[in-house]
Protein backbone atom coordinates (compact mmCIF):
# COMPACT_ATOMS: atom_id res chain seq x y z
CA UNK A 1 0.00 0.00 0.00
CA UNK A 2 2.75 2.43 0.93
CA UNK A 3 6.14 2.96 -0.63
CA UNK A 4 9.04 1.59 1.39
CA UNK A 5 12.80 1.48 1.11
CA UNK A 6 15.90 0.44 3.01
CA UNK A 7 16.38 4.05 4.03
CA UNK A 8 12.80 4.14 5.32
CA UNK A 9 13.49 1.07 7.46
CA UNK A 10 16.58 2.65 8.98
CA UNK A 11 14.68 5.86 9.67
CA UNK A 12 11.88 3.91 11.31
CA UNK A 13 14.39 2.30 13.63
CA UNK A 14 15.89 5.70 14.43
CA UNK A 15 12.49 7.18 15.17
CA UNK A 16 11.48 4.18 17.28
CA UNK A 17 14.61 4.67 19.36
CA UNK A 18 13.53 8.16 20.30
CA UNK A 19 10.85 6.77 22.62
CA UNK A 20 6.09 6.17 22.15
CA UNK A 21 3.17 8.47 21.82
CA UNK A 22 0.35 7.17 23.97
CA UNK A 23 -2.82 8.20 22.20
CA UNK A 24 -5.61 9.65 24.32
CA UNK A 25 -8.22 7.77 22.30
CA UNK A 26 -7.88 6.56 18.76
CA UNK A 27 -4.90 7.82 16.79
CA UNK A 28 -6.20 10.32 14.63
CA UNK A 29 0.23 21.30 16.05
CA UNK A 30 1.72 23.32 13.34
CA UNK A 31 -1.78 23.36 14.22
CA UNK A 32 -3.60 26.65 13.69
CA UNK A 33 -4.12 30.24 12.52
CA UNK A 34 -3.74 33.20 14.87
CA UNK A 35 -5.88 35.45 12.70
CA UNK A 36 -8.79 33.03 12.78
CA UNK A 37 -8.90 33.09 16.58
CA UNK A 38 -7.67 29.54 17.09
CA UNK A 39 -7.71 28.09 20.57
CA UNK A 40 -6.56 24.64 21.63
CA UNK A 41 -9.39 24.48 24.17
CA UNK A 42 -11.73 25.12 21.23
CA UNK A 43 -10.83 21.83 19.55
CA UNK A 44 -13.45 19.27 18.65
CA UNK A 45 -12.94 15.53 18.40
CA UNK A 46 -16.28 14.96 16.72
CA UNK A 47 -16.88 15.00 12.98
CA UNK A 48 -19.90 16.86 11.72
CA UNK A 49 -19.91 14.96 8.42
CA UNK A 50 -22.47 12.43 7.25
CA UNK A 51 -21.53 9.06 5.87
CA UNK A 52 -21.88 9.26 2.08
CA UNK A 53 -22.93 6.43 -0.21
CA UNK A 54 -19.99 4.28 -1.30
CA UNK A 55 -20.51 5.04 -4.99
CA UNK A 56 -20.34 8.78 -4.23
CA UNK A 57 -16.71 8.53 -3.09
CA UNK A 58 -14.82 7.23 -6.10
CA UNK A 59 -12.34 8.86 -8.49
CA UNK A 60 -15.07 8.92 -11.14
CA UNK A 61 -17.55 10.82 -8.97
CA UNK A 62 -15.47 13.03 -6.66
CA UNK A 63 -15.32 16.72 -7.61
CA UNK A 64 -11.57 17.15 -7.29
CA UNK A 65 -9.58 20.19 -8.46
CA UNK A 66 -8.13 18.02 -11.26
CA UNK A 67 -10.20 15.27 -12.84
CA UNK A 68 -9.05 11.80 -11.85
CA UNK A 69 -6.37 13.15 -9.51
CA UNK A 70 -6.38 13.68 -5.75
CA UNK A 71 -4.38 16.82 -4.99
CA UNK A 72 -2.98 16.91 -1.46
CA UNK A 73 -1.21 19.88 0.13
CA UNK A 74 1.37 20.27 2.87
CA UNK A 75 3.92 22.85 3.96
CA UNK A 76 7.55 23.25 2.89
CA UNK A 77 9.64 22.17 4.68
CA UNK A 78 7.66 19.13 5.82
CA UNK A 79 9.08 17.86 9.10
CA UNK A 80 9.74 14.41 10.51
CA UNK A 81 8.17 12.32 11.88
CA UNK A 82 5.21 13.56 9.84
CA UNK A 83 7.17 13.38 6.57
CA UNK A 84 10.62 12.02 5.67
CA UNK A 85 13.33 13.84 3.69
CA UNK A 86 10.93 16.78 3.12
CA UNK A 87 9.33 14.62 0.40
CA UNK A 88 5.61 13.92 0.91
CA UNK A 89 5.49 11.80 -2.27
CA UNK A 90 7.53 8.94 -0.79
CA UNK A 91 4.76 7.65 1.50
CA UNK A 92 7.08 7.84 4.52
CA UNK A 93 6.21 9.57 7.78
CA UNK A 94 2.90 9.57 9.61
CA UNK A 95 0.99 12.17 7.60
CA UNK A 96 2.32 11.07 4.22
CA UNK A 97 1.29 7.51 5.03
CA UNK A 98 -2.15 8.65 6.25
CA UNK A 99 -2.66 10.74 3.11
CA UNK A 100 -1.89 7.80 0.82
CA UNK A 101 -4.11 5.54 2.95
CA UNK A 102 -6.99 8.02 2.52
CA UNK A 103 -6.34 8.07 -1.22
CA UNK A 104 -6.38 4.28 -1.39
CA UNK A 105 -9.57 4.14 0.66
CA UNK A 106 -11.18 6.37 -1.97
CA UNK A 107 -9.91 4.23 -4.85
CA UNK A 108 -6.93 6.33 -5.99
CA UNK A 109 -3.61 4.74 -6.89
CA UNK A 110 -0.34 6.38 -5.87
CA UNK A 111 0.08 7.60 -9.44
CA UNK A 112 -3.25 9.42 -9.14
CA UNK A 113 -2.06 11.48 -6.16
CA UNK A 114 -0.43 14.88 -6.71
CA UNK A 115 1.21 16.97 -4.00
CA UNK A 116 1.38 20.77 -3.78
CA UNK A 117 3.23 22.98 -1.30
CA UNK A 118 1.07 25.47 0.59
CA UNK A 119 2.40 27.61 3.47
CA UNK A 120 0.87 26.67 6.80
CA UNK A 121 -0.44 30.17 7.45
CA UNK A 122 -2.41 30.09 4.19
CA UNK A 123 -4.09 26.73 4.67
CA UNK A 124 -6.90 27.77 7.02
CA UNK A 125 -7.51 31.17 5.53
CA UNK A 126 -10.98 31.52 3.96
CA UNK A 127 -11.27 31.39 0.19
CA UNK A 128 -10.91 28.91 -2.67
CA UNK A 129 -8.24 26.20 -2.46
CA UNK A 130 -5.98 24.79 -5.16
CA UNK A 131 -5.90 21.44 -3.35
CA UNK A 132 -8.45 18.80 -2.38
CA UNK A 133 -7.23 18.47 1.18
CA UNK A 134 -4.23 19.43 3.29
CA UNK A 135 -2.38 17.43 5.95
CA UNK A 136 0.00 19.57 7.98
CA UNK A 137 -0.61 19.06 11.70
CA UNK A 138 -3.59 21.42 11.63
CA UNK A 139 -5.66 21.24 14.79
CA UNK A 140 -9.42 21.13 14.53
CA UNK A 141 -11.05 24.12 16.23
CA UNK A 142 -14.50 25.63 16.03
CA UNK A 143 -12.92 28.98 15.15
CA UNK A 144 -11.27 27.46 12.09
CA UNK A 145 -14.47 25.71 11.06
CA UNK A 146 -15.84 29.17 10.26
CA UNK A 147 -13.30 29.46 7.43
CA UNK A 148 -12.58 25.88 6.32
CA UNK A 149 -13.84 22.32 6.58
CA UNK A 150 -12.11 19.55 8.53
CA UNK A 151 -12.19 15.81 8.17
CA UNK A 152 -12.58 13.55 11.16
CA UNK A 153 -9.51 13.71 13.40
CA UNK A 154 -6.66 11.41 12.41
CA UNK A 155 -4.31 12.12 15.35
CA UNK A 156 -4.78 13.11 19.01
CA UNK A 157 -2.45 15.95 19.99
CA UNK A 158 -0.53 16.62 23.19
CA UNK A 159 1.34 19.93 23.51
CA UNK A 160 4.83 19.66 24.99
CA UNK A 161 7.50 22.01 26.34
CA UNK A 162 11.12 21.38 25.33
CA UNK A 163 14.38 23.07 26.28
CA UNK A 164 18.15 22.55 26.44
CA UNK A 165 19.96 20.90 29.34
CA UNK A 166 21.01 23.47 31.91
CA UNK A 167 18.45 26.07 30.84
CA UNK A 168 16.34 28.09 33.24
CA UNK A 169 13.45 25.62 32.87
CA UNK A 170 15.44 22.38 32.97
CA UNK A 171 13.90 20.31 35.76
CA UNK A 172 10.61 22.18 35.93
CA UNK A 173 7.70 19.93 36.98
CA UNK A 174 4.79 22.37 37.22
CA UNK A 175 3.20 24.87 34.83
CA UNK A 176 3.50 27.56 37.51
CA UNK A 177 7.29 27.19 37.35
CA UNK A 178 7.18 28.45 33.74
CA UNK A 179 5.71 31.81 34.74
CA UNK A 180 8.93 33.74 34.16
CA UNK A 181 10.13 31.74 31.15
CA UNK A 182 10.64 33.14 27.66
CA UNK A 183 8.83 30.60 25.49
CA UNK A 184 8.31 30.42 21.75
CA UNK A 185 6.16 28.66 19.17
CA UNK A 186 5.35 28.74 15.47
CA UNK A 187 3.01 31.52 14.39
CA UNK A 188 -0.69 30.74 14.29
CA UNK A 189 -0.45 27.37 16.04
CA UNK A 190 -2.31 25.88 18.97
CA UNK A 191 1.16 25.48 20.47
CA UNK A 192 1.28 29.29 20.66
CA UNK A 193 -2.26 29.30 22.08
CA UNK A 194 -1.15 26.81 24.73
CA UNK A 195 1.52 29.29 25.85
CA UNK A 196 -0.88 32.24 26.09
CA UNK A 197 -3.89 30.38 27.50
CA UNK A 198 -2.45 27.54 29.62
CA UNK A 199 1.03 28.64 30.68
CA UNK A 200 0.39 32.40 30.68
CA UNK A 201 4.01 33.46 31.24
CA UNK A 202 4.84 36.99 32.32
CA UNK A 203 6.99 37.51 29.22
CA UNK A 204 5.48 37.90 25.75
CA UNK A 205 5.91 34.63 23.81
CA UNK A 206 8.31 34.66 20.87
CA UNK A 207 6.66 33.91 17.51
CA UNK A 208 8.46 32.17 14.63
CA UNK A 209 7.53 31.53 11.01
CA UNK A 210 8.87 27.96 11.22
CA UNK A 211 9.88 25.47 13.88
CA UNK A 212 13.42 25.55 12.50
CA UNK A 213 13.64 29.21 13.44
CA UNK A 214 12.39 28.40 16.95
CA UNK A 215 15.06 25.70 17.32
CA UNK A 216 17.75 28.14 16.24
CA UNK A 217 16.50 30.71 18.76
CA UNK A 218 16.70 28.10 21.52
CA UNK A 219 20.24 27.20 20.46
CA UNK A 220 21.18 30.89 20.54
CA UNK A 221 19.74 31.34 24.04
CA UNK A 222 17.11 33.81 22.84
CA UNK A 223 14.32 31.76 24.40
CA UNK A 224 14.13 29.30 27.30
CA UNK A 225 11.89 26.76 25.62
CA UNK A 226 9.61 25.84 22.72
CA UNK A 227 6.07 24.46 22.77
CA UNK A 228 5.27 21.87 20.08
CA UNK A 229 3.26 18.65 19.70
CA UNK A 230 4.79 15.56 21.31
CA UNK A 231 6.13 13.74 18.20
CA UNK A 232 7.77 16.95 17.00
CA UNK A 233 9.21 17.42 20.50
CA UNK A 234 10.88 14.01 20.28
CA UNK A 235 12.32 14.82 16.86
CA UNK A 236 13.62 18.22 17.94
CA UNK A 237 15.26 16.96 21.13
CA UNK A 238 16.79 13.85 19.55
CA UNK A 239 17.82 15.19 16.14
CA UNK A 240 17.83 18.98 15.96
CA UNK A 241 19.20 19.89 19.40
CA UNK A 242 22.53 18.65 20.77
CA UNK A 243 21.41 18.89 24.41
CA UNK A 244 17.65 18.97 23.98
CA UNK A 245 15.24 17.55 26.52
CA UNK A 246 11.50 17.35 27.08
CA UNK A 247 10.35 19.37 30.08
CA UNK A 248 6.89 17.81 30.04
CA UNK A 249 3.44 17.58 28.47
CA UNK A 250 0.74 20.14 29.07
CA UNK A 251 -2.56 18.75 30.39
CA UNK A 252 -5.32 18.45 27.81
CA UNK A 253 -7.59 21.52 28.03
CA UNK A 254 -10.93 20.56 29.60
CA UNK A 255 -9.88 16.93 29.34
CA UNK A 256 -10.74 16.85 25.63
CA UNK A 257 -8.13 15.76 23.08
CA UNK A 258 -6.97 18.26 20.51
CA UNK A 259 -6.95 16.56 17.10
CA UNK A 260 -5.29 17.03 13.75
CA UNK A 261 -7.66 16.85 10.78
CA UNK A 262 -7.37 17.16 7.02
CA UNK A 263 -8.24 20.70 5.89
CA UNK A 264 -10.61 21.31 2.98
CA UNK A 265 -12.19 24.39 1.51
CA UNK A 266 -15.32 25.62 3.24
CA UNK A 267 -18.36 23.52 2.23
CA UNK A 268 -16.16 21.31 0.07
CA UNK A 269 -18.07 18.53 -1.72
CA UNK A 270 -15.26 16.18 -0.62
CA UNK A 271 -15.53 16.68 3.15
CA UNK A 272 -17.90 13.79 3.88
CA UNK A 273 -15.91 11.39 1.71
CA UNK A 274 -12.57 12.32 3.29
CA UNK A 275 -14.08 11.99 6.76
CA UNK A 276 -15.59 8.64 5.81
CA UNK A 277 -12.19 7.44 4.64
CA UNK A 278 -10.52 8.56 7.89
CA UNK A 279 -13.25 6.88 9.95
CA UNK A 280 -12.78 3.63 8.02
CA UNK A 281 -9.02 3.76 8.54
CA UNK A 282 -9.56 4.21 12.27
CA UNK A 283 -12.19 1.46 12.50
CA UNK A 284 -10.00 -0.96 10.54
CA UNK A 285 -6.99 -0.32 12.76
CA UNK A 286 -4.93 1.18 9.92
CA UNK A 287 -4.35 4.49 11.70
CA UNK A 288 -3.05 2.49 14.65
CA UNK A 289 -0.70 0.55 12.36
CA UNK A 290 0.63 3.75 10.80
CA UNK A 291 1.13 5.36 14.20
CA UNK A 292 3.03 2.33 15.44
CA UNK A 293 5.30 2.51 12.40
CA UNK A 294 6.04 6.22 12.49
CA UNK A 295 5.18 7.47 15.99
CA UNK A 296 6.25 4.56 18.18
CA UNK A 297 7.42 6.65 21.11
CA UNK A 298 6.62 6.93 24.81
CA UNK A 299 4.93 9.89 26.41
CA UNK A 300 6.77 12.48 28.47
CA UNK A 301 5.76 13.34 32.06
CA UNK A 302 2.79 15.65 32.46
CA UNK A 303 3.32 19.04 34.05
CA UNK A 304 1.13 19.62 37.07
PDB file of C-alpha atoms in Angstrom, residues 9 32 156 218 226:
ATOM      1  CA  UNK A   9      13.492   1.070   7.461  1.00  0.00           C
ATOM      2  CA  UNK A  32      -3.601  26.647  13.686  1.00  0.00           C
ATOM      3  CA  UNK A 156      -4.784  13.109  19.010  1.00  0.00           C
ATOM      4  CA  UNK A 218      16.700  28.098  21.517  1.00  0.00           C
ATOM      5  CA  UNK A 226       9.611  25.837  22.717  1.00  0.00           C
TER       6      UNK A 226
END
